[in-house]
């Protein structure tokens, strides 16, 4: 088994998208990332800052669920934690703005056949 060694985020990004090829995987990531923002907002608004401890749980639970049950691969977080977190937010905001499609195409992630 070969291990990819990336030296930049730009090299890592297409790999990250390929590891999130299935729409259900990405959808579960979006749920988790949305919960991260909801939990952060709640903690700030309520002044109950201990809720910030729930942010990683909210985000990673859904992401890892997706990898282990849908994508059936090992989360990139285990090898590239910083780049993986940055890529998750990039994927999320590209999805929210409707700009993820071209990035998926450039990474050779094909839409599911119907």
C-alpha atoms as an extended CHARMM CRD file, in Angstrom:
* protein
*
       114  EXT
         1         1  UNK       CA              0.0000000000        0.0000000000        0.0000000000  PROA      1               0.0000000000
         2         2  UNK       CA              1.4110000000        3.3650000000       -0.9650000000  PROA      2               0.0000000000
         3         3  UNK       CA              0.9770000000        6.4660000000        1.1040000000  PROA      3               0.0000000000
         4         4  UNK       CA              0.4850000000        9.8040000000       -0.6010000000  PROA      4               0.0000000000
         5         5  UNK       CA              2.9030000000       12.4490000000        0.6050000000  PROA      5               0.0000000000
         6         6  UNK       CA              1.7010000000       15.9530000000       -0.0570000000  PROA      6               0.0000000000
         7         7  UNK       CA              3.9110000000       18.9770000000        0.3220000000  PROA      7               0.0000000000
         8         8  UNK       CA              1.2500000000       21.6410000000       -0.1790000000  PROA      8               0.0000000000
         9         9  UNK       CA             -2.4450000000       22.2110000000        0.3120000000  PROA      9               0.0000000000
        10        10  UNK       CA             -2.8280000000       22.6460000000       -3.4610000000  PROA      10              0.0000000000
        11        11  UNK       CA             -1.5290000000       19.0980000000       -3.9650000000  PROA      11              0.0000000000
        12        12  UNK       CA             -3.7200000000       17.7740000000       -1.1600000000  PROA      12              0.0000000000
        13        13  UNK       CA             -6.9950000000       19.4060000000       -2.3110000000  PROA      13              0.0000000000
        14        14  UNK       CA             -7.7330000000       17.1060000000       -5.3200000000  PROA      14              0.0000000000
        15        15  UNK       CA             -6.9240000000       14.0670000000       -3.1670000000  PROA      15              0.0000000000
        16        16  UNK       CA             -9.3160000000       15.3350000000       -0.4910000000  PROA      16              0.0000000000
        17        17  UNK       CA            -12.1090000000       15.7010000000       -3.0470000000  PROA      17              0.0000000000
        18        18  UNK       CA            -11.4460000000       12.2100000000       -4.4140000000  PROA      18              0.0000000000
        19        19  UNK       CA            -11.7460000000       10.8510000000       -0.8810000000  PROA      19              0.0000000000
        20        20  UNK       CA            -15.1780000000       12.5470000000       -0.7480000000  PROA      20              0.0000000000
        21        21  UNK       CA            -16.4140000000       11.3340000000       -4.1240000000  PROA      21              0.0000000000
        22        22  UNK       CA            -19.8520000000       10.1570000000       -3.0450000000  PROA      22              0.0000000000
        23        23  UNK       CA            -22.5270000000       12.8390000000       -2.5980000000  PROA      23              0.0000000000
        24        24  UNK       CA            -23.7500000000       11.2150000000        0.6410000000  PROA      24              0.0000000000
        25        25  UNK       CA            -20.2620000000       11.4870000000        2.0920000000  PROA      25              0.0000000000
        26        26  UNK       CA            -20.1660000000       15.1890000000        1.3210000000  PROA      26              0.0000000000
        27        27  UNK       CA            -23.7160000000       15.6350000000        2.6510000000  PROA      27              0.0000000000
        28        28  UNK       CA            -22.7820000000       14.1240000000        6.0090000000  PROA      28              0.0000000000
        29        29  UNK       CA            -19.7490000000       16.4220000000        6.1210000000  PROA      29              0.0000000000
        30        30  UNK       CA            -22.0260000000       19.4030000000        5.4890000000  PROA      30              0.0000000000
        31        31  UNK       CA            -24.2710000000       18.3380000000        8.3840000000  PROA      31              0.0000000000
        32        32  UNK       CA            -21.2920000000       18.1150000000       10.7160000000  PROA      32              0.0000000000
        33        33  UNK       CA            -19.7570000000       21.3900000000        9.5790000000  PROA      33              0.0000000000
        34        34  UNK       CA            -23.0950000000       23.1770000000        9.9150000000  PROA      34              0.0000000000
        35        35  UNK       CA            -23.3910000000       21.8330000000       13.4630000000  PROA      35              0.0000000000
        36        36  UNK       CA            -19.9220000000       23.1780000000       14.2200000000  PROA      36              0.0000000000
        37        37  UNK       CA            -21.1210000000       26.6780000000       13.3420000000  PROA      37              0.0000000000
        38        38  UNK       CA            -24.4090000000       26.2310000000       15.2220000000  PROA      38              0.0000000000
        39        39  UNK       CA            -22.6120000000       25.0460000000       18.3500000000  PROA      39              0.0000000000
        40        40  UNK       CA            -20.1110000000       27.9270000000       18.1280000000  PROA      40              0.0000000000
        41        41  UNK       CA            -22.9070000000       30.4760000000       17.7330000000  PROA      41              0.0000000000
        42        42  UNK       CA            -24.8450000000       28.9720000000       20.6330000000  PROA      42              0.0000000000
        43        43  UNK       CA            -21.7860000000       29.0340000000       22.8800000000  PROA      43              0.0000000000
        44        44  UNK       CA            -21.0730000000       32.6710000000       22.0710000000  PROA      44              0.0000000000
        45        45  UNK       CA            -24.6670000000       33.8850000000       22.3260000000  PROA      45              0.0000000000
        46        46  UNK       CA            -25.4180000000       31.9720000000       25.5240000000  PROA      46              0.0000000000
        47        47  UNK       CA            -22.0620000000       32.6650000000       27.1480000000  PROA      47              0.0000000000
        48        48  UNK       CA            -21.7500000000       28.9360000000       27.8500000000  PROA      48              0.0000000000
        49        49  UNK       CA            -18.3160000000       28.5780000000       26.3290000000  PROA      49              0.0000000000
        50        50  UNK       CA            -17.8900000000       24.9940000000       27.4790000000  PROA      50              0.0000000000
        51        51  UNK       CA            -20.1320000000       24.1450000000       24.4820000000  PROA      51              0.0000000000
        52        52  UNK       CA            -17.1260000000       24.9330000000       22.2820000000  PROA      52              0.0000000000
        53        53  UNK       CA            -15.7970000000       21.5350000000       23.3750000000  PROA      53              0.0000000000
        54        54  UNK       CA            -18.6480000000       19.9520000000       21.3960000000  PROA      54              0.0000000000
        55        55  UNK       CA            -17.4910000000       21.4660000000       18.1070000000  PROA      55              0.0000000000
        56        56  UNK       CA            -15.0090000000       18.7180000000       17.1710000000  PROA      56              0.0000000000
        57        57  UNK       CA            -17.4560000000       16.0310000000       18.2460000000  PROA      57              0.0000000000
        58        58  UNK       CA            -20.2150000000       17.5090000000       16.0630000000  PROA      58              0.0000000000
        59        59  UNK       CA            -17.9570000000       17.8810000000       13.0490000000  PROA      59              0.0000000000
        60        60  UNK       CA            -15.9810000000       14.6850000000       13.2170000000  PROA      60              0.0000000000
        61        61  UNK       CA            -18.8610000000       12.3990000000       14.1620000000  PROA      61              0.0000000000
        62        62  UNK       CA            -20.6840000000       12.9580000000       10.8750000000  PROA      62              0.0000000000
        63        63  UNK       CA            -17.4900000000       13.0800000000        8.8070000000  PROA      63              0.0000000000
        64        64  UNK       CA            -16.1580000000        9.8140000000       10.1930000000  PROA      64              0.0000000000
        65        65  UNK       CA            -19.5820000000        8.2000000000        9.9360000000  PROA      65              0.0000000000
        66        66  UNK       CA            -19.5240000000        9.0930000000        6.2470000000  PROA      66              0.0000000000
        67        67  UNK       CA            -16.0590000000        7.6700000000        5.6720000000  PROA      67              0.0000000000
        68        68  UNK       CA            -16.6290000000        4.4230000000        7.5000000000  PROA      68              0.0000000000
        69        69  UNK       CA            -20.1640000000        3.6860000000        6.2460000000  PROA      69              0.0000000000
        70        70  UNK       CA            -20.5890000000        5.4620000000        2.9050000000  PROA      70              0.0000000000
        71        71  UNK       CA            -17.1900000000        6.0870000000        1.3350000000  PROA      71              0.0000000000
        72        72  UNK       CA            -15.5550000000        3.1190000000        3.0850000000  PROA      72              0.0000000000
        73        73  UNK       CA            -12.1620000000        4.7860000000        3.3200000000  PROA      73              0.0000000000
        74        74  UNK       CA             -9.8840000000        6.1550000000        6.0070000000  PROA      74              0.0000000000
        75        75  UNK       CA            -10.5030000000        9.8140000000        6.9130000000  PROA      75              0.0000000000
        76        76  UNK       CA             -7.7770000000       12.1350000000        5.6640000000  PROA      76              0.0000000000
        77        77  UNK       CA             -7.8220000000       13.7320000000        9.1150000000  PROA      77              0.0000000000
        78        78  UNK       CA             -5.7970000000       10.8200000000       10.4450000000  PROA      78              0.0000000000
        79        79  UNK       CA             -2.8400000000       11.6580000000        8.1920000000  PROA      79              0.0000000000
        80        80  UNK       CA             -3.3070000000       15.3460000000        7.3670000000  PROA      80              0.0000000000
        81        81  UNK       CA             -5.3050000000       16.9040000000       10.2260000000  PROA      81              0.0000000000
        82        82  UNK       CA             -4.6400000000       20.5660000000        9.4280000000  PROA      82              0.0000000000
        83        83  UNK       CA             -5.1000000000       20.3530000000        5.6830000000  PROA      83              0.0000000000
        84        84  UNK       CA             -8.1200000000       18.1220000000        6.1370000000  PROA      84              0.0000000000
        85        85  UNK       CA             -9.8300000000       20.6690000000        8.3760000000  PROA      85              0.0000000000
        86        86  UNK       CA             -9.0260000000       23.4900000000        5.9490000000  PROA      86              0.0000000000
        87        87  UNK       CA            -10.2620000000       21.3810000000        3.0210000000  PROA      87              0.0000000000
        88        88  UNK       CA            -13.4930000000       20.5720000000        4.8520000000  PROA      88              0.0000000000
        89        89  UNK       CA            -14.2420000000       24.2740000000        5.3000000000  PROA      89              0.0000000000
        90        90  UNK       CA            -13.2360000000       25.0080000000        1.6980000000  PROA      90              0.0000000000
        91        91  UNK       CA            -15.5070000000       22.2260000000        0.4170000000  PROA      91              0.0000000000
        92        92  UNK       CA            -18.3500000000       23.4600000000        2.6390000000  PROA      92              0.0000000000
        93        93  UNK       CA            -18.1730000000       27.0790000000        1.4870000000  PROA      93              0.0000000000
        94        94  UNK       CA            -17.7430000000       26.1010000000       -2.1820000000  PROA      94              0.0000000000
        95        95  UNK       CA            -20.8550000000       23.9320000000       -1.7960000000  PROA      95              0.0000000000
        96        96  UNK       CA            -22.7990000000       26.7510000000       -0.1200000000  PROA      96              0.0000000000
        97        97  UNK       CA            -21.9040000000       29.1460000000       -2.9340000000  PROA      97              0.0000000000
        98        98  UNK       CA            -22.6160000000       26.6200000000       -5.6930000000  PROA      98              0.0000000000
        99        99  UNK       CA            -18.9850000000       26.5530000000       -6.8350000000  PROA      99              0.0000000000
       100       100  UNK       CA            -17.9970000000       23.0150000000       -5.8300000000  PROA      100             0.0000000000
       101       101  UNK       CA            -18.8970000000       21.3380000000       -9.1370000000  PROA      101             0.0000000000
       102       102  UNK       CA            -15.9330000000       22.6450000000      -11.1630000000  PROA      102             0.0000000000
       103       103  UNK       CA            -13.5610000000       21.7070000000       -8.3270000000  PROA      103             0.0000000000
       104       104  UNK       CA            -14.9240000000       18.1570000000       -8.3260000000  PROA      104             0.0000000000
       105       105  UNK       CA            -14.4880000000       17.9760000000      -12.1010000000  PROA      105             0.0000000000
       106       106  UNK       CA            -10.8790000000       19.1870000000      -11.9020000000  PROA      106             0.0000000000
       107       107  UNK       CA            -10.2240000000       16.4880000000       -9.2760000000  PROA      107             0.0000000000
       108       108  UNK       CA            -11.7570000000       13.8670000000      -11.6080000000  PROA      108             0.0000000000
       109       109  UNK       CA            -14.6980000000       13.2230000000       -9.2750000000  PROA      109             0.0000000000
       110       110  UNK       CA            -17.5450000000       12.1500000000      -11.5230000000  PROA      110             0.0000000000
       111       111  UNK       CA            -21.2010000000       12.7030000000      -10.7110000000  PROA      111             0.0000000000
       112       112  UNK       CA            -23.0400000000        9.4980000000       -9.8070000000  PROA      112             0.0000000000
       113       113  UNK       CA            -24.6550000000        7.7000000000      -12.7210000000  PROA      113             0.0000000000
       114       114  UNK       CA            -28.4230000000        7.6590000000      -12.6690000000  PROA      114             0.0000000000
